[in-house]
Amino acid sequence: MVALLLALSVNLSIDIDDLTANLHLETGMAMLQQGLLEQAEEEFNSALELGEQYSAALLGLGMVNERRSSWTAAEEYLLRYIEACPDDHRGYQELAGLYLETGSHDRAATMSDSAFARSPSEPSIWLLCGRVRLVLGDLAEAEGWFSRGVDDGGGTSMESLVLLASVYRRTERGQEAREILLPAVEGGYAPACWELARVYLGWEDYLRAGDAIRRYLMLSPEGPYADSAIMVLEELGESGEYIN
């Protein structure tokens, strides 16, 4: 009877640890999505303190440090996660993104390929593989990845479409780029407006380029291309090519 009670006590303790650790992990991911990095870090560390088997905390800590641009710490956590969970695509995917962000493009390619090998049906990995090939200058392969994302029609399809248009533009297929961008522009997708402006600038069609830039700034006044868009618009105004 004593042995049975001890066994039940041990099992109950393990179950409570699992519940507590999973709660910390879920809360940490929620905090991370809200940009509350310190709180997320506390939750992931709390999960890890309950046991090394809760290795998802390593992934979370890697992502926290990515958001802080603490690249060395992020890489260390992600490598530890890959070592603990070699079959999970998420570690490779996050590390590929880190390497892409820090200019280690060849290592990004290796990691994105590893992520794809473990989860070949994940559209976010297709997008990542395409972005890596784009910076490596392999436009044909990048086009294939982005086309796959567009055809999927899922959550990454719009970003894939804009990047596919950028491949068309770089390979002197501006008309094709314009054709796929116009519906996205009409739908109010700001990055498509900026890419369309770049197509028009390449054609020296400054009137329509200026209109596309103004639409981008209206939709995304603090977007990632806002400073460049304002600069181009000012240059067009100063040159007399486009009057705002």
Coordinates of C-alpha atoms in Angstrom, one line a residue:
M1 CA 0.0 0.0 0.0
V2 CA 2.8 2.4 0.9
A3 CA 4.6 1.6 -2.4
L4 CA 1.3 2.3 -4.3
L5 CA 0.8 5.6 -2.6
L6 CA 4.4 6.6 -3.4
A7 CA 4.0 5.7 -7.0
L8 CA 0.8 7.7 -7.2
S9 CA 2.5 10.6 -5.6
V10 CA 5.4 10.5 -8.1
N11 CA 3.0 10.3 -11.0
L12 CA 0.9 13.1 -9.7
S13 CA 4.1 15.2 -9.3
I14 CA 5.1 14.5 -12.9
D15 CA 1.7 15.3 -14.2
I16 CA 1.7 18.6 -12.3
D17 CA 5.2 19.5 -13.7
D18 CA 3.9 18.7 -17.2
L19 CA 0.9 20.9 -16.8
T20 CA 2.9 23.7 -15.3
A21 CA 5.7 23.6 -17.9
N22 CA 3.2 23.5 -20.8
L23 CA 1.4 26.5 -19.2
H24 CA 4.7 28.4 -19.1
L25 CA 5.4 27.5 -22.7
E26 CA 2.0 28.6 -23.9
T27 CA 2.1 31.8 -22.0
G28 CA 5.7 32.5 -23.2
M29 CA 4.6 32.1 -26.8
A30 CA 1.7 34.4 -26.3
M31 CA 3.9 37.0 -24.7
L32 CA 6.4 36.7 -27.5
Q33 CA 3.6 37.3 -30.1
Q34 CA 2.6 40.5 -28.2
G35 CA 6.2 41.7 -28.1
L36 CA 6.5 41.3 -24.3
L37 CA 10.0 39.9 -24.5
E38 CA 11.0 40.1 -20.8
Q39 CA 7.8 38.3 -19.7
A40 CA 8.2 35.7 -22.4
E41 CA 11.8 35.1 -21.4
E42 CA 10.7 34.5 -17.8
E43 CA 8.1 32.0 -18.8
F44 CA 10.5 30.0 -21.0
N45 CA 13.1 30.0 -18.3
S46 CA 10.5 28.8 -15.8
A47 CA 9.6 25.9 -18.1
L48 CA 13.2 25.0 -18.5
E49 CA 13.8 24.9 -14.8
L50 CA 11.3 22.2 -14.5
G51 CA 13.4 19.9 -16.6
E52 CA 15.5 19.7 -19.8
Q53 CA 12.8 17.6 -21.4
Y54 CA 10.8 20.8 -22.0
S55 CA 13.1 21.8 -24.8
A56 CA 10.6 23.9 -26.6
A57 CA 11.7 26.6 -24.1
L58 CA 15.0 26.6 -25.9
L59 CA 13.2 27.5 -29.2
G60 CA 11.3 30.2 -27.4
L61 CA 14.5 31.7 -25.8
G62 CA 16.1 31.7 -29.3
M63 CA 13.2 33.6 -30.7
V64 CA 13.2 36.1 -27.8
N65 CA 16.9 36.8 -28.5
E66 CA 16.2 37.1 -32.2
R67 CA 13.7 39.8 -31.5
R68 CA 16.3 41.6 -29.5
S69 CA 18.9 41.2 -32.3
S70 CA 21.0 39.3 -29.8
W71 CA 22.2 37.1 -32.6
T72 CA 24.9 35.1 -30.7
A73 CA 22.6 34.1 -27.9
A74 CA 19.8 33.3 -30.3
E75 CA 22.0 31.1 -32.3
E76 CA 23.2 29.2 -29.2
Y77 CA 19.6 28.5 -28.1
L78 CA 18.5 27.4 -31.5
L79 CA 21.4 25.1 -32.0
R80 CA 20.6 23.6 -28.6
Y81 CA 17.0 23.1 -29.7
I82 CA 18.1 21.4 -32.9
E83 CA 20.3 19.1 -30.9
A84 CA 17.4 18.2 -28.6
C85 CA 14.8 18.0 -31.3
P86 CA 16.6 17.2 -34.6
D87 CA 13.3 16.2 -36.4
D88 CA 11.5 19.4 -35.7
H89 CA 11.6 21.8 -38.6
R90 CA 11.1 24.9 -36.4
G91 CA 14.6 25.0 -35.1
Y92 CA 16.1 24.9 -38.6
Q93 CA 13.5 27.4 -39.9
E94 CA 14.3 30.0 -37.2
L95 CA 18.0 29.6 -37.6
A96 CA 17.7 30.0 -41.3
G97 CA 15.9 33.3 -40.7
L98 CA 18.5 34.4 -38.3
Y99 CA 21.3 33.6 -40.8
L100 CA 19.4 35.4 -43.5
E101 CA 19.0 38.5 -41.3
T102 CA 22.7 38.5 -40.4
G103 CA 24.1 38.0 -43.9
S104 CA 25.2 34.4 -43.6
H105 CA 23.4 33.4 -46.7
D106 CA 25.1 30.1 -47.4
R107 CA 24.3 28.9 -43.9
A108 CA 20.7 30.2 -44.3
A109 CA 20.4 28.0 -47.4
T110 CA 21.6 24.9 -45.6
M111 CA 19.2 25.5 -42.7
S112 CA 16.2 26.3 -45.0
D113 CA 16.9 23.1 -46.9
S114 CA 16.9 21.2 -43.6
A115 CA 13.6 22.7 -42.6
F116 CA 12.1 21.8 -45.9
A117 CA 13.3 18.2 -45.7
R118 CA 11.5 17.9 -42.3
S119 CA 8.3 19.7 -43.3
P120 CA 8.0 19.9 -47.1
S121 CA 4.3 20.9 -47.1
E122 CA 4.8 24.1 -45.0
P123 CA 4.2 27.3 -47.0
S124 CA 6.2 29.5 -44.7
I125 CA 9.2 27.3 -45.4
W126 CA 8.7 27.7 -49.2
L127 CA 8.7 31.4 -48.6
L128 CA 11.9 31.2 -46.6
C129 CA 13.6 29.0 -49.2
G130 CA 12.6 31.5 -51.9
R131 CA 13.9 34.5 -50.0
V132 CA 17.2 32.7 -49.4
R133 CA 17.6 31.9 -53.1
L134 CA 16.7 35.5 -54.0
V135 CA 19.5 37.0 -52.0
L136 CA 21.9 34.3 -53.4
G137 CA 20.9 35.5 -56.9
D138 CA 19.3 32.2 -57.9
L139 CA 16.3 33.8 -59.5
A140 CA 15.0 30.7 -61.3
E141 CA 14.8 28.7 -58.1
A142 CA 13.4 31.6 -56.1
E143 CA 10.7 31.9 -58.7
G144 CA 9.7 28.3 -58.3
W145 CA 9.4 28.7 -54.5
F146 CA 7.4 31.9 -54.7
S147 CA 5.1 30.4 -57.4
R148 CA 4.4 27.5 -55.1
G149 CA 3.4 29.9 -52.4
V150 CA 1.1 31.9 -54.6
D151 CA -0.6 28.8 -55.9
D152 CA -1.2 27.6 -52.4
G153 CA -3.4 30.6 -51.6
G154 CA -2.6 30.5 -47.9
G155 CA -1.3 32.9 -45.4
T156 CA 2.0 33.5 -47.2
S157 CA 0.5 33.9 -50.7
M158 CA 0.5 37.7 -50.8
E159 CA 4.1 38.0 -49.7
S160 CA 5.0 35.3 -52.1
L161 CA 3.2 37.2 -54.9
V162 CA 5.1 40.4 -54.3
L163 CA 8.4 38.6 -54.2
L164 CA 7.5 36.7 -57.4
A165 CA 6.7 40.1 -59.0
S166 CA 10.2 41.3 -57.9
V167 CA 11.7 38.3 -59.7
Y168 CA 9.7 39.1 -62.9
R169 CA 10.9 42.7 -62.6
R170 CA 14.5 41.7 -62.2
T171 CA 14.3 39.4 -65.2
E172 CA 12.8 42.0 -67.5
R173 CA 9.3 40.7 -67.3
G174 CA 7.8 43.9 -65.9
Q175 CA 4.5 43.5 -67.7
E176 CA 4.0 40.1 -66.0
A177 CA 4.9 41.7 -62.7
R178 CA 2.3 44.5 -63.2
E179 CA -0.4 42.0 -64.1
I180 CA -0.1 40.0 -60.9
L181 CA 0.4 43.1 -58.7
L182 CA -2.6 45.1 -59.8
P183 CA -5.2 42.9 -58.1
A184 CA -3.2 43.0 -54.8
V185 CA -2.9 46.8 -55.1
E186 CA -6.6 47.1 -55.7
G187 CA -7.1 45.0 -52.6
G188 CA -5.1 47.4 -50.5
Y189 CA -2.0 45.3 -49.9
A190 CA 0.7 47.9 -49.3
P191 CA 3.8 46.0 -50.3
A192 CA 2.3 45.4 -53.7
C193 CA 2.0 49.1 -54.2
W194 CA 5.7 49.7 -53.5
E195 CA 6.7 46.8 -55.8
L196 CA 4.4 48.2 -58.6
A197 CA 6.0 51.6 -58.1
R198 CA 9.4 50.0 -58.7
V199 CA 8.1 48.5 -61.9
Y200 CA 6.9 51.9 -63.1
L201 CA 10.1 53.5 -62.2
G202 CA 12.0 51.0 -64.3
W203 CA 9.7 52.0 -67.2
E204 CA 10.3 55.7 -66.4
D205 CA 6.6 56.0 -66.0
Y206 CA 6.9 58.5 -63.2
L207 CA 3.3 59.6 -63.1
R208 CA 2.0 56.2 -62.3
A209 CA 5.1 55.5 -60.1
G210 CA 4.2 58.5 -58.0
D211 CA 0.6 57.4 -57.7
A212 CA 1.7 54.0 -56.5
I213 CA 4.1 55.4 -54.0
R214 CA 1.4 57.7 -52.6
R215 CA -1.0 54.8 -52.3
Y216 CA 1.7 52.8 -50.4
L217 CA 2.3 55.7 -48.0
M218 CA -1.5 56.1 -47.4
L219 CA -1.8 52.4 -46.6
S220 CA 1.4 52.0 -44.7
P221 CA 2.8 55.4 -43.5
E222 CA 5.2 53.7 -41.1
G223 CA 5.9 50.7 -43.2
P224 CA 9.3 49.2 -43.9
Y225 CA 9.6 51.1 -47.2
A226 CA 8.1 54.4 -46.1
D227 CA 11.5 56.2 -45.8
S228 CA 12.5 55.1 -49.3
A229 CA 9.1 55.9 -50.7
I230 CA 9.2 59.4 -49.4
M231 CA 12.7 59.9 -50.7
V232 CA 11.8 58.7 -54.2
L233 CA 8.7 60.9 -54.2
E234 CA 10.7 64.0 -53.2
E235 CA 13.3 63.3 -55.9
L236 CA 10.6 63.0 -58.5
G237 CA 9.1 66.3 -57.3
E238 CA 12.4 68.1 -57.4
S239 CA 13.2 66.8 -60.9
G240 CA 9.8 67.9 -62.1
E241 CA 9.1 64.4 -63.3
Y242 CA 6.2 64.1 -60.9
I243 CA 4.3 66.9 -59.2
N244 CA 2.7 65.8 -55.9

